[in-house]
XYZ file of C-alpha atoms in Angstrom:
409
model
C 6.296 0.027 7.923
C 9.567 -0.207 9.856
C 11.782 -1.815 7.199
C 14.860 -2.167 9.471
C 17.252 -0.389 7.068
C 16.581 0.290 3.401
C 19.733 -1.627 2.466
C 20.615 -5.262 2.924
C 23.682 -7.356 2.185
C 22.159 -7.970 -1.245
C 21.685 -4.286 -2.039
C 18.810 -1.763 -1.757
C 15.574 -3.444 -0.730
C 13.578 -1.222 -3.106
C 15.278 -2.998 -6.025
C 13.947 -6.359 -4.874
C 10.786 -7.225 -6.872
C 9.080 -8.798 -3.838
C 9.722 -5.721 -1.675
C 8.554 -3.352 -4.413
C 5.440 -5.477 -4.932
C 4.644 -5.277 -1.203
C 4.588 -1.470 -1.095
C 3.997 -0.161 -4.635
C 0.260 -0.919 -4.726
C -0.398 1.921 -2.255
C -0.666 5.656 -2.959
C 1.070 6.851 0.233
C 3.868 4.809 1.830
C 5.393 5.682 5.218
C 8.631 3.851 6.052
C 10.619 3.974 9.292
C 14.216 3.122 10.231
C 15.224 3.563 6.627
C 18.731 4.869 7.534
C 19.049 6.043 3.919
C 16.544 7.540 1.487
C 14.226 5.135 -0.320
C 13.251 5.753 -3.946
C 10.620 3.957 -5.995
C 9.504 4.387 -9.598
C 6.313 6.433 -9.820
C 6.719 7.988 -6.363
C 8.229 11.178 -4.953
C 10.375 10.643 -1.866
C 10.401 12.858 1.247
C 12.957 11.838 3.885
C 14.147 12.910 7.319
C 17.425 11.130 8.022
C 19.948 11.311 10.821
C 22.968 13.405 9.907
C 25.181 11.499 12.349
C 25.035 8.008 13.795
C 23.361 4.862 12.546
C 19.730 3.805 12.479
C 16.587 5.905 12.541
C 15.321 7.902 9.618
C 11.932 8.018 7.921
C 10.855 8.235 4.274
C 7.406 9.095 2.941
C 6.664 8.083 -0.655
C 3.841 9.891 -2.471
C 2.407 8.463 -5.693
C 2.718 10.691 -8.743
C -1.098 11.016 -8.912
C -1.013 12.955 -5.612
C 2.213 14.955 -5.964
C 0.444 18.142 -7.091
C -1.629 18.113 -3.890
C 1.299 17.592 -1.498
C 3.820 19.838 0.164
C 6.494 19.121 2.761
C 6.260 20.890 6.123
C 9.545 22.007 7.694
C 9.845 20.764 11.298
C 13.617 21.125 11.685
C 13.382 23.921 14.275
C 11.211 21.820 16.594
C 13.387 18.702 16.146
C 16.698 20.158 17.329
C 18.597 17.915 19.699
C 16.177 14.956 19.741
C 16.770 11.456 18.389
C 13.291 10.914 16.902
C 12.840 11.156 13.117
C 9.721 12.938 11.835
C 8.510 13.816 8.351
C 5.346 15.872 7.796
C 3.503 16.077 4.467
C 0.369 18.147 3.936
C -2.098 16.514 1.553
C -4.489 19.233 0.368
C -8.104 18.652 -0.554
C -8.672 20.226 -3.988
C -12.370 20.645 -3.206
C -11.758 22.820 -0.114
C -9.111 24.904 1.629
C -8.395 22.199 4.205
C -6.358 19.019 4.082
C -4.646 16.349 6.103
C -1.199 16.376 7.698
C 0.523 12.984 7.384
C 3.071 12.676 10.191
C 5.528 9.827 9.610
C 7.466 9.201 12.813
C 10.110 6.945 14.315
C 10.742 7.240 18.065
C 13.695 5.176 19.345
C 13.236 2.809 22.311
C 13.562 4.411 25.734
C 16.928 2.694 26.301
C 18.398 3.903 23.005
C 21.574 5.997 23.205
C 22.712 8.458 20.543
C 25.682 10.740 20.993
C 24.794 14.428 21.240
C 21.026 13.769 21.220
C 18.325 13.725 23.853
C 17.134 10.157 23.643
C 14.792 10.013 26.617
C 11.066 9.453 26.148
C 9.998 12.891 27.336
C 12.125 14.932 24.902
C 11.089 12.913 21.854
C 7.376 12.992 22.647
C 7.568 16.663 23.669
C 8.962 17.450 20.214
C 6.254 15.343 18.555
C 3.596 17.044 20.688
C 4.925 20.480 19.717
C 4.826 19.603 15.999
C 1.273 18.234 16.124
C 0.178 21.169 18.276
C 1.488 23.551 15.617
C -0.366 21.640 12.882
C -3.533 21.276 14.952
C -4.244 25.020 14.854
C -8.045 24.904 14.602
C -8.102 25.603 10.855
C -9.979 22.371 10.090
C -6.963 20.380 8.913
C -6.867 16.751 10.028
C -3.951 14.804 11.517
C -2.804 11.269 10.675
C 0.171 10.153 12.761
C 1.774 6.831 11.864
C 4.983 4.967 12.424
C 7.071 2.967 14.861
C 6.632 4.879 18.114
C 8.127 2.086 20.268
C 5.297 2.735 22.723
C 3.668 -0.335 24.235
C 0.361 0.846 25.668
C -1.415 -2.499 26.156
C -5.121 -2.106 25.495
C -5.165 1.495 26.721
C -6.328 4.245 24.421
C -10.081 3.600 24.603
C -10.607 7.176 23.496
C -8.284 8.664 26.126
C -8.823 12.387 26.254
C -7.044 13.937 29.231
C -6.780 17.655 28.486
C -4.171 18.357 31.133
C -0.546 17.339 31.447
C 0.790 14.384 33.414
C 2.332 16.898 35.788
C -1.187 17.218 37.224
C -0.735 13.745 38.771
C -3.127 11.754 36.557
C -2.171 8.108 37.026
C -1.854 5.506 34.248
C -4.977 3.780 35.547
C -7.003 6.994 35.359
C -5.740 7.644 31.839
C -6.932 4.188 30.775
C -10.528 4.725 31.869
C -11.184 8.227 30.507
C -13.644 7.626 27.679
C -15.685 9.911 25.500
C -16.875 8.643 22.115
C -18.898 11.697 21.125
C -16.390 12.784 18.453
C -16.020 9.433 16.667
C -17.939 9.597 13.403
C -21.047 7.376 13.724
C -20.508 5.821 10.262
C -16.839 4.936 10.808
C -15.836 1.284 11.444
C -14.207 2.228 14.753
C -15.039 0.988 18.244
C -14.960 3.189 21.323
C -12.827 0.586 23.136
C -9.463 -0.899 22.153
C -8.157 -4.444 22.179
C -4.548 -5.545 21.934
C -2.721 -8.846 21.928
C 0.184 -6.986 23.547
C -0.669 -6.758 27.248
C 2.645 -5.210 28.329
C 3.525 -1.526 28.610
C 6.777 0.452 28.674
C 8.077 3.909 29.567
C 6.693 5.471 26.385
C 3.090 4.663 27.323
C 2.342 7.669 29.494
C 3.933 10.129 27.092
C 1.996 8.766 24.107
C -1.309 8.803 25.982
C -0.628 12.412 27.043
C -0.101 13.278 23.365
C -3.253 11.438 22.283
C -5.389 13.135 24.911
C -4.043 16.682 24.674
C -4.277 16.782 20.857
C -7.700 15.068 20.623
C -6.291 12.047 18.759
C -7.393 8.427 18.514
C -5.314 5.224 18.378
C -6.771 3.212 15.466
C -4.979 -0.111 16.056
C -7.136 -2.632 17.906
C -10.433 -0.825 17.415
C -10.836 -0.576 13.636
C -12.455 -3.009 11.221
C -9.767 -5.463 10.086
C -7.767 -5.208 13.309
C -10.381 -5.440 16.039
C -8.179 -7.772 18.112
C -5.025 -5.640 17.939
C -2.576 -7.880 16.104
C 1.159 -7.874 16.822
C 3.196 -5.648 14.514
C 6.747 -6.386 15.722
C 8.365 -9.799 16.172
C 11.601 -10.051 18.192
C 13.546 -12.953 19.660
C 12.447 -11.919 23.155
C 8.740 -11.387 22.382
C 6.160 -9.730 20.152
C 4.617 -6.288 20.524
C 2.230 -3.706 19.069
C 4.347 -0.596 18.490
C 3.620 0.345 14.842
C 0.574 2.533 15.205
C -1.907 4.639 13.266
C -3.235 7.583 15.298
C -5.629 10.158 13.865
C -7.616 13.197 14.839
C -11.230 12.313 15.641
C -12.416 14.422 12.690
C -10.491 12.034 10.412
C -12.421 8.906 11.411
C -15.093 9.262 8.715
C -12.392 8.599 6.096
C -11.324 5.239 7.564
C -12.376 2.107 5.691
C -10.324 -0.536 7.506
C -6.941 -1.222 9.119
C -4.966 -4.378 8.404
C -1.702 -5.803 9.755
C -0.193 -7.521 6.717
C 1.647 -10.819 6.657
C 5.143 -10.849 8.113
C 7.911 -10.713 5.482
C 11.623 -11.521 5.328
C 12.534 -7.856 4.838
C 12.003 -6.766 8.437
C 11.048 -7.942 11.910
C 8.052 -5.584 11.661
C 4.906 -6.292 9.663
C 3.465 -3.690 7.269
C 0.377 -1.965 8.686
C -2.146 -0.834 6.056
C -4.814 1.833 6.531
C -7.413 1.912 3.747
C -9.337 5.173 3.340
C -12.475 6.238 1.543
C -11.889 8.685 -1.282
C -13.815 11.940 -1.078
C -13.864 12.326 -4.858
C -15.734 9.532 -6.679
C -13.865 7.758 -9.497
C -14.347 9.249 -12.940
C -16.990 7.498 -14.997
C -15.598 5.788 -18.064
C -16.965 6.960 -21.412
C -15.974 3.681 -23.037
C -18.769 1.660 -21.456
C -18.330 -1.775 -19.931
C -15.421 -3.869 -21.132
C -16.566 -6.499 -23.656
C -16.321 -10.099 -22.580
C -15.197 -11.890 -25.723
C -14.192 -15.521 -25.955
C -10.912 -16.351 -27.680
C -11.381 -17.259 -31.340
C -10.785 -20.963 -32.058
C -8.620 -20.036 -35.049
C -7.497 -17.078 -37.166
C -7.598 -16.432 -40.900
C -4.415 -15.673 -42.825
C -5.320 -12.536 -44.755
C -3.929 -11.892 -48.206
C -4.670 -9.242 -50.844
C -6.080 -11.877 -53.188
C -8.238 -13.393 -50.455
C -9.637 -10.009 -49.379
C -10.585 -9.168 -52.970
C -12.387 -12.486 -53.350
C -14.087 -12.071 -49.947
C -15.533 -8.677 -50.968
C -16.807 -10.076 -54.257
C -18.528 -13.021 -52.552
C -20.300 -10.701 -50.103
C -21.910 -8.970 -53.096
C -23.433 -12.178 -54.446
C -27.253 -12.323 -54.448
C -27.474 -15.304 -52.097
C -25.248 -13.672 -49.414
C -26.881 -10.226 -49.676
C -30.313 -11.848 -49.332
C -29.284 -13.648 -46.128
C -27.779 -10.452 -44.668
C -31.009 -8.568 -45.458
C -33.058 -11.229 -43.661
C -30.864 -10.871 -40.555
C -31.221 -7.081 -40.624
C -34.999 -7.372 -40.703
C -34.896 -9.909 -37.874
C -32.993 -7.665 -35.453
C -34.832 -4.470 -36.445
C -37.996 -5.629 -34.686
C -38.778 -3.428 -31.681
C -39.808 -6.312 -29.427
C -36.970 -8.680 -30.246
C -35.972 -10.855 -27.288
C -32.470 -11.339 -25.915
C -32.382 -14.944 -27.108
C -33.469 -13.891 -30.602
C -30.740 -11.240 -30.714
C -28.115 -13.808 -29.664
C -29.419 -16.204 -32.318
C -29.133 -13.499 -34.983
C -25.527 -12.762 -33.938
C -24.703 -16.463 -34.146
C -26.277 -16.710 -37.612
C -24.338 -13.671 -38.807
C -21.024 -15.132 -37.541
C -21.767 -18.425 -39.284
C -22.538 -16.612 -42.536
C -19.305 -14.595 -42.475
C -17.257 -17.707 -41.607
C -18.877 -19.681 -44.441
C -17.683 -17.024 -46.878
C -14.261 -16.539 -45.278
C -13.315 -20.240 -45.271
C -13.508 -20.259 -49.085
C -11.275 -17.202 -49.338
C -8.574 -17.567 -46.669
C -6.384 -20.248 -45.170
C -6.780 -20.922 -41.438
C -4.039 -20.694 -38.849
C -3.405 -23.452 -36.344
C -6.009 -23.708 -33.547
C -5.188 -21.635 -30.464
C -4.015 -23.806 -27.576
C -3.993 -22.905 -23.880
C -1.533 -20.174 -22.882
C 1.726 -21.618 -21.668
C 2.880 -20.425 -18.235
C 5.936 -18.197 -18.086
C 7.654 -20.837 -15.982
C 7.182 -24.566 -15.635
C 4.578 -25.589 -13.071
C 7.150 -26.231 -10.334
C 9.321 -23.212 -11.169
C 7.145 -20.373 -9.881
C 7.891 -16.731 -9.063
C 9.439 -17.672 -5.705
C 11.925 -19.949 -7.475
C 12.733 -17.164 -9.911
C 13.400 -14.751 -7.010
C 15.500 -17.351 -5.143
C 17.673 -17.928 -8.228
C 18.205 -14.187 -8.631
C 19.207 -13.842 -4.951
C 21.591 -16.797 -5.318
C 23.337 -15.146 -8.263
C 23.600 -11.906 -6.290
C 25.121 -13.789 -3.339
C 27.678 -15.429 -5.630
C 28.709 -12.021 -6.982
C 29.057 -10.638 -3.441
C 31.312 -13.522 -2.377
C 33.382 -13.232 -5.563
C 34.049 -9.556 -4.818
C 35.139 -10.357 -1.248
C 37.023 -13.676 -1.467
C 38.992 -13.035 1.731
C 36.096 -11.892 3.923
C 35.129 -14.882 6.034
C 32.042 -13.228 7.592
C 30.549 -12.609 4.139
C 31.297 -16.192 3.167
C 29.507 -17.440 6.284
C 26.420 -15.292 5.608
C 26.173 -16.474 2.000
C 27.074 -20.107 2.582
């Protein structure tokens, strides 16, 4: 998710409950254009930030459940002099010697300028190609590339697999029609052809398709269950586009469950893109059995030492012990029906309550749970009030700054 700077005029976005709620339900979070490092409770942060200049930067957050299976891969040598930001994490499979490389990447637009850096399309994608080529060494490890690549490829990428460089004079049209679906896992929810609501292309297209083809990768947007139409991921004043992409090695496709472009938020002009995967290890079976489904008691007894003593004595009376014995004999039958068992439980509850009501006082009947807020004052109102108070504090600290006053008016 390109979050368009981890900080806002109200402070770090990760401290906003709505922002944290949007991302914290996932095990692996890849953020782009963070500018600064992002931290989140329960996650370990891996960042690649620009040492000079503004913008750019990526942060990968790994949930604490997966930290022991992760290690950061150093790509600094291959990234010298380029303006792209790339973070690589290897997620190992404890059941085998292989794993998956998660490549979190931000590639600036082709017209971006950064002092002292090569900002053209070719240098950034050449560096990305070199990194993935180093990772894709034939050892069985899989690749998952994600991020804001600023590459508008239209509906191209219908399993493009050119194995030679663009220097060999392969045209864009020829790249678009090269198809070979033999490596897509037959059980994966992935189509051999792509769709996209973004019909335009830019200068990054050819370089990205070269990367996809030469490294045997697959663009998942627009061909995966949940995003079969290729929804827009970026919303600008001058138009919408599909530039936040998931791209994987073909051997990774059997892990894919679905891909979903989430609802647009106020935190960024990009929408979060969610890739749900199947877990190779099945969830641990619970030894506790199914959770009981009890109804709330209509009232409670106020227990006292005197009442408990009297309750125990009454349970020993001949009439009560006789009724309990009859119930025991009733449920001990081998062929007892479900209805008969429920009836016996009901009779037992009535018997205990008949004894308890003579020994204890009752509390007031339980009413419906009151909401945390009044019906009209929901969580959005609570968040708005908190943001208002934060704005007031910001203005109070800068009473002479007219631009801040205008933003918080």
